[in-house]
Amino acid sequence: MFAVAIAGLLLAVTSEVSSQSRQREKEKELLYIGGQFREAIALYYQRTPGTVKRYPEKLEELLEDKRYLSMQRYLRKVHADPMTGKFQWGTVAASGGGLMGVYSLSDQRPIKSANFDTADQSFAGSQRYSDWKFLYEPPASIAANQARP
């Protein structure tokens, strides 16, 4: 009877460690995919023809930029959100129109809470994955926001 109880306890501990390990892997994947979205949005914005820069209106525009005669791709595909397993992402609207970022729709609490890369420093201490917003702000826009009181 004692051996069965010990085996059950070991199984529960192993299951918890395995679950946390899977969640950490999904977090890493979310950080990678979110970074890919941020980079694709930045390229779309920076490569806007003409002088007035603009963001994509929808994520699919990152797959094929129809503003050019030749094929321009910033992403190969719209990835699924690793935390939800769905292809649906939350989007952050830019003040002048278009999408300036994406985020997971998961309300799950993250394991990672510190030691983020420079671009993701704002994620520190977040309560949910949906708080991890992968945004692109042009450098002039960032400087203007920091200058405001």
Short mmCIF file of N, CA and C in Angstrom, two decimals:
data_model
loop_
_atom_site.label_atom_id
_atom_site.label_comp_id
_atom_site.label_asym_id
_atom_site.label_seq_id
_atom_site.Cartn_x
_atom_site.Cartn_y
_atom_site.Cartn_z
N MET A 1 0.83 -1.18 0.00
CA MET A 1 0.00 0.00 0.00
C MET A 1 0.89 1.26 0.00
N PHE A 2 1.93 1.22 0.82
CA PHE A 2 2.85 2.36 0.90
C PHE A 2 3.55 2.59 -0.45
N ALA A 3 3.93 1.52 -1.13
CA ALA A 3 4.61 1.63 -2.42
C ALA A 3 3.68 2.25 -3.47
N VAL A 4 2.40 1.92 -3.41
CA VAL A 4 1.44 2.48 -4.35
C VAL A 4 1.29 3.98 -4.12
N ALA A 5 1.28 4.40 -2.86
CA ALA A 5 1.17 5.82 -2.53
C ALA A 5 2.40 6.58 -3.02
N ILE A 6 3.58 6.02 -2.82
CA ILE A 6 4.82 6.65 -3.29
C ILE A 6 4.82 6.73 -4.81
N ALA A 7 4.41 5.67 -5.48
CA ALA A 7 4.37 5.67 -6.95
C ALA A 7 3.40 6.75 -7.44
N GLY A 8 2.26 6.88 -6.79
CA GLY A 8 1.28 7.92 -7.17
C GLY A 8 1.85 9.31 -6.99
N LEU A 9 2.55 9.53 -5.88
CA LEU A 9 3.18 10.82 -5.62
C LEU A 9 4.24 11.14 -6.67
N LEU A 10 5.07 10.17 -6.99
CA LEU A 10 6.10 10.36 -8.01
C LEU A 10 5.47 10.65 -9.38
N LEU A 11 4.39 9.97 -9.69
CA LEU A 11 3.70 10.20 -10.95
C LEU A 11 3.14 11.62 -11.01
N ALA A 12 2.58 12.10 -9.90
CA ALA A 12 2.02 13.46 -9.85
C ALA A 12 3.13 14.50 -10.01
N VAL A 13 4.26 14.31 -9.35
CA VAL A 13 5.38 15.24 -9.45
C VAL A 13 5.93 15.25 -10.87
N THR A 14 6.10 14.07 -11.45
CA THR A 14 6.60 13.96 -12.82
C THR A 14 5.66 14.64 -13.80
N SER A 15 4.37 14.47 -13.60
CA SER A 15 3.37 15.09 -14.47
C SER A 15 3.45 16.61 -14.38
N GLU A 16 3.62 17.16 -13.17
CA GLU A 16 3.71 18.61 -12.99
C GLU A 16 4.96 19.17 -13.65
N VAL A 17 6.07 18.49 -13.49
CA VAL A 17 7.33 18.93 -14.10
C VAL A 17 7.21 18.87 -15.62
N SER A 18 6.61 17.84 -16.14
CA SER A 18 6.42 17.70 -17.59
C SER A 18 5.50 18.80 -18.12
N SER A 19 4.46 19.11 -17.39
CA SER A 19 3.53 20.16 -17.80
C SER A 19 4.23 21.52 -17.83
N GLN A 20 5.01 21.82 -16.83
CA GLN A 20 5.75 23.09 -16.79
C GLN A 20 6.78 23.15 -17.92
N SER A 21 7.40 22.03 -18.20
CA SER A 21 8.38 21.98 -19.29
C SER A 21 7.71 22.28 -20.62
N ARG A 22 6.53 21.70 -20.86
CA ARG A 22 5.79 21.97 -22.10
C ARG A 22 5.38 23.44 -22.17
N GLN A 23 4.95 24.00 -21.03
CA GLN A 23 4.55 25.41 -21.02
C GLN A 23 5.75 26.31 -21.31
N ARG A 24 6.92 25.99 -20.76
CA ARG A 24 8.12 26.79 -21.04
C ARG A 24 8.48 26.74 -22.53
N GLU A 25 8.32 25.57 -23.15
CA GLU A 25 8.60 25.45 -24.59
C GLU A 25 7.62 26.29 -25.39
N LYS A 26 6.36 26.28 -25.00
CA LYS A 26 5.36 27.11 -25.68
C LYS A 26 5.67 28.59 -25.51
N GLU A 27 6.15 28.97 -24.34
CA GLU A 27 6.55 30.37 -24.10
C GLU A 27 7.68 30.77 -25.04
N LYS A 28 8.68 29.91 -25.17
CA LYS A 28 9.79 30.20 -26.08
C LYS A 28 9.29 30.36 -27.51
N GLU A 29 8.37 29.48 -27.90
CA GLU A 29 7.81 29.54 -29.25
C GLU A 29 7.00 30.83 -29.43
N LEU A 30 6.23 31.22 -28.41
CA LEU A 30 5.46 32.46 -28.48
C LEU A 30 6.40 33.66 -28.64
N LEU A 31 7.48 33.69 -27.88
CA LEU A 31 8.44 34.79 -28.00
C LEU A 31 9.06 34.84 -29.39
N TYR A 32 9.37 33.67 -29.94
CA TYR A 32 9.95 33.62 -31.28
C TYR A 32 8.95 34.09 -32.34
N ILE A 33 7.75 33.51 -32.32
CA ILE A 33 6.74 33.86 -33.32
C ILE A 33 6.33 35.32 -33.19
N GLY A 34 6.15 35.79 -31.96
CA GLY A 34 5.82 37.19 -31.75
C GLY A 34 6.89 38.11 -32.30
N GLY A 35 8.14 37.72 -32.11
CA GLY A 35 9.25 38.49 -32.67
C GLY A 35 9.22 38.50 -34.20
N GLN A 36 8.82 37.37 -34.80
CA GLN A 36 8.69 37.30 -36.25
C GLN A 36 7.60 38.24 -36.75
N PHE A 37 6.48 38.28 -36.04
CA PHE A 37 5.41 39.21 -36.40
C PHE A 37 5.89 40.66 -36.28
N ARG A 38 6.57 40.97 -35.17
CA ARG A 38 7.08 42.34 -34.97
C ARG A 38 8.02 42.74 -36.11
N GLU A 39 8.92 41.84 -36.47
CA GLU A 39 9.88 42.13 -37.54
C GLU A 39 9.17 42.28 -38.89
N ALA A 40 8.18 41.44 -39.17
CA ALA A 40 7.45 41.52 -40.43
C ALA A 40 6.67 42.83 -40.52
N ILE A 41 6.04 43.24 -39.43
CA ILE A 41 5.30 44.50 -39.41
C ILE A 41 6.27 45.67 -39.62
N ALA A 42 7.44 45.59 -39.00
CA ALA A 42 8.45 46.64 -39.17
C ALA A 42 8.88 46.75 -40.62
N LEU A 43 9.15 45.62 -41.27
CA LEU A 43 9.57 45.64 -42.67
C LEU A 43 8.46 46.19 -43.57
N TYR A 44 7.23 45.78 -43.32
CA TYR A 44 6.11 46.28 -44.10
C TYR A 44 6.03 47.80 -43.97
N TYR A 45 6.13 48.28 -42.75
CA TYR A 45 6.05 49.71 -42.48
C TYR A 45 7.21 50.47 -43.14
N GLN A 46 8.42 49.99 -42.93
CA GLN A 46 9.61 50.67 -43.44
C GLN A 46 9.69 50.67 -44.96
N ARG A 47 9.15 49.65 -45.58
CA ARG A 47 9.23 49.54 -47.05
C ARG A 47 8.01 50.13 -47.75
N THR A 48 7.21 50.87 -47.05
CA THR A 48 6.06 51.51 -47.68
C THR A 48 6.54 52.43 -48.79
N PRO A 49 6.01 52.27 -50.00
CA PRO A 49 6.40 53.18 -51.07
C PRO A 49 5.94 54.61 -50.76
N GLY A 50 6.72 55.58 -51.16
CA GLY A 50 6.36 56.98 -50.92
C GLY A 50 6.85 57.46 -49.56
N THR A 51 6.41 58.62 -49.19
CA THR A 51 6.90 59.23 -47.95
C THR A 51 6.02 58.96 -46.74
N VAL A 52 4.74 58.67 -46.94
CA VAL A 52 3.83 58.42 -45.82
C VAL A 52 3.84 56.93 -45.51
N LYS A 53 4.41 56.57 -44.37
CA LYS A 53 4.51 55.17 -43.97
C LYS A 53 3.17 54.69 -43.42
N ARG A 54 2.89 53.39 -43.63
CA ARG A 54 1.66 52.84 -43.08
C ARG A 54 1.86 51.39 -42.65
N TYR A 55 1.01 50.98 -41.74
CA TYR A 55 1.02 49.61 -41.22
C TYR A 55 0.10 48.73 -42.06
N PRO A 56 0.27 47.41 -41.99
CA PRO A 56 -0.66 46.53 -42.72
C PRO A 56 -2.06 46.61 -42.10
N GLU A 57 -3.07 46.46 -42.92
CA GLU A 57 -4.45 46.49 -42.44
C GLU A 57 -4.84 45.16 -41.79
N LYS A 58 -4.22 44.06 -42.25
CA LYS A 58 -4.50 42.74 -41.69
C LYS A 58 -3.23 41.89 -41.79
N LEU A 59 -3.17 40.85 -41.00
CA LEU A 59 -1.96 40.01 -40.94
C LEU A 59 -1.64 39.36 -42.29
N GLU A 60 -2.66 39.05 -43.07
CA GLU A 60 -2.44 38.40 -44.36
C GLU A 60 -1.63 39.27 -45.32
N GLU A 61 -1.63 40.58 -45.11
CA GLU A 61 -0.83 41.46 -45.97
C GLU A 61 0.66 41.24 -45.77
N LEU A 62 1.04 40.61 -44.66
CA LEU A 62 2.45 40.30 -44.42
C LEU A 62 2.91 39.11 -45.25
N LEU A 63 1.94 38.32 -45.75
CA LEU A 63 2.26 37.16 -46.57
C LEU A 63 2.55 37.55 -48.01
N GLU A 64 1.86 38.57 -48.49
CA GLU A 64 2.08 39.06 -49.85
C GLU A 64 1.71 40.54 -49.89
N ASP A 65 2.72 41.35 -50.09
CA ASP A 65 2.54 42.80 -50.14
C ASP A 65 2.18 43.18 -51.57
N LYS A 66 0.94 43.53 -51.80
CA LYS A 66 0.46 43.84 -53.15
C LYS A 66 0.73 45.29 -53.56
N ARG A 67 1.49 46.01 -52.76
CA ARG A 67 1.83 47.39 -53.11
C ARG A 67 2.94 47.44 -54.14
N TYR A 68 3.55 46.30 -54.43
CA TYR A 68 4.67 46.23 -55.37
C TYR A 68 4.29 45.37 -56.57
N LEU A 69 4.96 45.58 -57.68
CA LEU A 69 4.73 44.75 -58.86
C LEU A 69 5.31 43.36 -58.66
N SER A 70 6.48 43.27 -58.02
CA SER A 70 7.08 41.96 -57.76
C SER A 70 6.64 41.46 -56.38
N MET A 71 6.77 40.17 -56.18
CA MET A 71 6.35 39.53 -54.94
C MET A 71 7.19 40.02 -53.76
N GLN A 72 6.55 40.51 -52.71
CA GLN A 72 7.21 40.91 -51.46
C GLN A 72 6.54 40.14 -50.33
N ARG A 73 7.33 39.36 -49.61
CA ARG A 73 6.80 38.59 -48.47
C ARG A 73 7.58 38.96 -47.22
N TYR A 74 6.86 39.12 -46.12
CA TYR A 74 7.51 39.43 -44.84
C TYR A 74 7.36 38.25 -43.88
N LEU A 75 6.36 37.42 -44.12
CA LEU A 75 6.17 36.16 -43.40
C LEU A 75 5.85 35.07 -44.41
N ARG A 76 6.24 33.85 -44.11
CA ARG A 76 5.89 32.73 -44.99
C ARG A 76 4.46 32.27 -44.72
N LYS A 77 4.05 32.35 -43.45
CA LYS A 77 2.69 31.96 -43.08
C LYS A 77 2.31 32.65 -41.78
N VAL A 78 1.02 32.75 -41.53
CA VAL A 78 0.55 33.26 -40.24
C VAL A 78 0.55 32.05 -39.31
N HIS A 79 1.41 32.07 -38.33
CA HIS A 79 1.57 30.96 -37.40
C HIS A 79 0.42 30.89 -36.41
N ALA A 80 0.20 29.70 -35.91
CA ALA A 80 -0.78 29.52 -34.84
C ALA A 80 -0.18 30.04 -33.54
N ASP A 81 -1.03 30.53 -32.68
CA ASP A 81 -0.63 30.97 -31.34
C ASP A 81 -0.27 29.71 -30.55
N PRO A 82 0.97 29.55 -30.12
CA PRO A 82 1.36 28.33 -29.41
C PRO A 82 0.63 28.12 -28.09
N MET A 83 0.14 29.19 -27.50
CA MET A 83 -0.52 29.08 -26.20
C MET A 83 -1.97 28.59 -26.35
N THR A 84 -2.63 28.95 -27.43
CA THR A 84 -4.02 28.54 -27.64
C THR A 84 -4.16 27.45 -28.70
N GLY A 85 -3.15 27.34 -29.57
CA GLY A 85 -3.22 26.37 -30.66
C GLY A 85 -4.08 26.85 -31.82
N LYS A 86 -4.56 28.07 -31.75
CA LYS A 86 -5.44 28.61 -32.79
C LYS A 86 -4.68 29.62 -33.65
N PHE A 87 -5.20 29.85 -34.85
CA PHE A 87 -4.58 30.80 -35.77
C PHE A 87 -5.10 32.21 -35.53
N GLN A 88 -5.86 32.40 -34.51
CA GLN A 88 -6.42 33.72 -34.19
C GLN A 88 -5.49 34.41 -33.19
N TRP A 89 -5.15 35.67 -33.50
CA TRP A 89 -4.31 36.50 -32.66
C TRP A 89 -5.06 37.76 -32.29
N GLY A 90 -4.75 38.33 -31.15
CA GLY A 90 -5.22 39.65 -30.83
C GLY A 90 -4.35 40.63 -31.60
N THR A 91 -4.93 41.73 -32.04
CA THR A 91 -4.15 42.71 -32.80
C THR A 91 -4.22 44.07 -32.10
N VAL A 92 -3.15 44.83 -32.26
CA VAL A 92 -3.07 46.18 -31.69
C VAL A 92 -3.14 47.16 -32.85
N ALA A 93 -4.15 48.02 -32.81
CA ALA A 93 -4.34 49.01 -33.88
C ALA A 93 -3.39 50.18 -33.70
N ALA A 94 -2.83 50.65 -34.81
CA ALA A 94 -1.99 51.85 -34.80
C ALA A 94 -2.90 53.07 -34.82
N SER A 95 -2.43 54.16 -34.26
CA SER A 95 -3.27 55.37 -34.18
C SER A 95 -3.65 55.90 -35.55
N GLY A 96 -2.80 55.73 -36.55
CA GLY A 96 -3.10 56.21 -37.89
C GLY A 96 -3.75 55.17 -38.78
N GLY A 97 -4.11 54.04 -38.22
CA GLY A 97 -4.72 52.95 -38.98
C GLY A 97 -3.75 51.81 -39.19
N GLY A 98 -4.28 50.63 -39.39
CA GLY A 98 -3.47 49.44 -39.58
C GLY A 98 -3.14 48.76 -38.26
N LEU A 99 -2.34 47.70 -38.37
CA LEU A 99 -1.96 46.89 -37.22
C LEU A 99 -0.50 47.11 -36.87
N MET A 100 -0.24 47.50 -35.64
CA MET A 100 1.15 47.71 -35.23
C MET A 100 1.68 46.58 -34.36
N GLY A 101 0.84 45.59 -34.06
CA GLY A 101 1.31 44.49 -33.24
C GLY A 101 0.28 43.40 -33.06
N VAL A 102 0.75 42.31 -32.44
CA VAL A 102 -0.09 41.17 -32.13
C VAL A 102 0.16 40.72 -30.70
N TYR A 103 -0.79 39.92 -30.19
CA TYR A 103 -0.63 39.31 -28.87
C TYR A 103 -1.44 38.03 -28.80
N SER A 104 -1.05 37.16 -27.90
CA SER A 104 -1.77 35.91 -27.68
C SER A 104 -3.11 36.21 -27.03
N LEU A 105 -4.09 35.39 -27.31
CA LEU A 105 -5.41 35.54 -26.67
C LEU A 105 -5.52 34.69 -25.41
N SER A 106 -4.42 34.09 -24.98
CA SER A 106 -4.42 33.24 -23.79
C SER A 106 -4.41 34.08 -22.51
N ASP A 107 -5.29 33.73 -21.59
CA ASP A 107 -5.32 34.37 -20.27
C ASP A 107 -4.52 33.58 -19.24
N GLN A 108 -3.81 32.57 -19.70
CA GLN A 108 -2.99 31.75 -18.81
C GLN A 108 -1.85 32.58 -18.23
N ARG A 109 -1.46 32.27 -17.00
CA ARG A 109 -0.38 32.99 -16.32
C ARG A 109 0.97 32.47 -16.83
N PRO A 110 1.87 33.38 -17.24
CA PRO A 110 3.19 32.95 -17.74
C PRO A 110 4.10 32.43 -16.61
N ILE A 111 4.98 31.53 -16.97
CA ILE A 111 6.02 31.08 -16.03
C ILE A 111 7.14 32.12 -16.05
N LYS A 112 7.55 32.52 -17.25
CA LYS A 112 8.64 33.50 -17.40
C LYS A 112 8.14 34.87 -16.98
N SER A 113 8.87 35.51 -16.07
CA SER A 113 8.44 36.83 -15.61
C SER A 113 9.58 37.86 -15.61
N ALA A 114 10.78 37.44 -16.00
CA ALA A 114 11.93 38.36 -16.01
C ALA A 114 12.96 37.84 -17.01
N ASN A 115 14.04 38.62 -17.16
CA ASN A 115 15.15 38.26 -18.05
C ASN A 115 14.74 38.11 -19.50
N PHE A 116 13.93 39.05 -19.97
CA PHE A 116 13.51 39.06 -21.36
C PHE A 116 14.56 39.77 -22.20
N ASP A 117 14.55 39.50 -23.51
CA ASP A 117 15.41 40.22 -24.44
C ASP A 117 15.01 41.70 -24.43
N THR A 118 15.88 42.53 -24.94
CA THR A 118 15.66 43.98 -24.94
C THR A 118 14.31 44.36 -25.54
N ALA A 119 13.95 43.79 -26.67
CA ALA A 119 12.70 44.15 -27.34
C ALA A 119 11.47 43.75 -26.53
N ASP A 120 11.64 42.80 -25.60
CA ASP A 120 10.51 42.28 -24.84
C ASP A 120 10.54 42.66 -23.36
N GLN A 121 11.33 43.65 -23.00
CA GLN A 121 11.47 44.06 -21.59
C GLN A 121 10.13 44.43 -20.95
N SER A 122 9.20 44.94 -21.74
CA SER A 122 7.90 45.35 -21.19
C SER A 122 7.07 44.16 -20.71
N PHE A 123 7.46 42.94 -21.03
CA PHE A 123 6.72 41.76 -20.62
C PHE A 123 6.98 41.38 -19.16
N ALA A 124 8.03 41.91 -18.57
CA ALA A 124 8.42 41.56 -17.20
C ALA A 124 7.25 41.83 -16.25
N GLY A 125 6.95 40.83 -15.43
CA GLY A 125 5.89 40.97 -14.43
C GLY A 125 4.48 40.85 -14.96
N SER A 126 4.31 40.49 -16.24
CA SER A 126 2.96 40.37 -16.82
C SER A 126 2.17 39.26 -16.13
N GLN A 127 0.88 39.47 -16.02
CA GLN A 127 0.00 38.52 -15.35
C GLN A 127 -0.59 37.47 -16.29
N ARG A 128 -0.62 37.78 -17.61
CA ARG A 128 -1.20 36.87 -18.61
C ARG A 128 -0.38 36.94 -19.89
N TYR A 129 -0.45 35.88 -20.68
CA TYR A 129 0.22 35.91 -21.98
C TYR A 129 -0.38 36.99 -22.87
N SER A 130 -1.65 37.28 -22.69
CA SER A 130 -2.29 38.33 -23.51
C SER A 130 -1.70 39.71 -23.22
N ASP A 131 -0.93 39.84 -22.14
CA ASP A 131 -0.25 41.10 -21.84
C ASP A 131 1.06 41.25 -22.63
N TRP A 132 1.53 40.17 -23.24
CA TRP A 132 2.75 40.22 -24.02
C TRP A 132 2.40 40.75 -25.41
N LYS A 133 2.57 42.03 -25.62
CA LYS A 133 2.21 42.67 -26.89
C LYS A 133 3.48 42.85 -27.74
N PHE A 134 3.48 42.23 -28.90
CA PHE A 134 4.62 42.29 -29.82
C PHE A 134 4.36 43.45 -30.79
N LEU A 135 4.86 44.62 -30.44
CA LEU A 135 4.58 45.85 -31.17
C LEU A 135 5.78 46.34 -31.95
N TYR A 136 5.47 46.99 -33.08
CA TYR A 136 6.50 47.75 -33.79
C TYR A 136 6.11 49.21 -33.72
N GLU A 137 7.00 50.01 -33.16
CA GLU A 137 6.85 51.45 -33.16
C GLU A 137 8.07 52.03 -33.86
N PRO A 138 7.87 52.89 -34.85
CA PRO A 138 9.02 53.50 -35.52
C PRO A 138 9.88 54.26 -34.52
N PRO A 139 11.19 54.31 -34.74
CA PRO A 139 12.10 54.98 -33.80
C PRO A 139 11.68 56.40 -33.44
N ALA A 140 11.21 57.21 -34.38
CA ALA A 140 10.79 58.59 -34.08
C ALA A 140 9.59 58.58 -33.15
N SER A 141 8.70 57.61 -33.33
CA SER A 141 7.51 57.48 -32.49
C SER A 141 7.90 57.12 -31.06
N ILE A 142 8.88 56.25 -30.90
CA ILE A 142 9.34 55.85 -29.58
C ILE A 142 9.94 57.05 -28.85
N ALA A 143 10.77 57.82 -29.55
CA ALA A 143 11.41 59.00 -28.94
C ALA A 143 10.35 60.01 -28.54
N ALA A 144 9.32 60.19 -29.35
CA ALA A 144 8.25 61.15 -29.02
C ALA A 144 7.48 60.70 -27.80
N ASN A 145 7.22 59.40 -27.67
CA ASN A 145 6.49 58.87 -26.51
C ASN A 145 7.29 59.02 -25.23
N GLN A 146 8.62 58.84 -25.32
CA GLN A 146 9.46 58.95 -24.13
C GLN A 146 9.63 60.41 -23.71
N ALA A 147 9.50 61.32 -24.65
CA ALA A 147 9.66 62.75 -24.32
C ALA A 147 8.43 63.32 -23.63
N ARG A 148 7.27 62.65 -23.79
CA ARG A 148 6.05 63.13 -23.16
C ARG A 148 6.11 62.88 -21.66
N PRO A 149 5.56 63.79 -20.84
CA PRO A 149 5.57 63.60 -19.37
C PRO A 149 4.60 62.54 -18.93
#
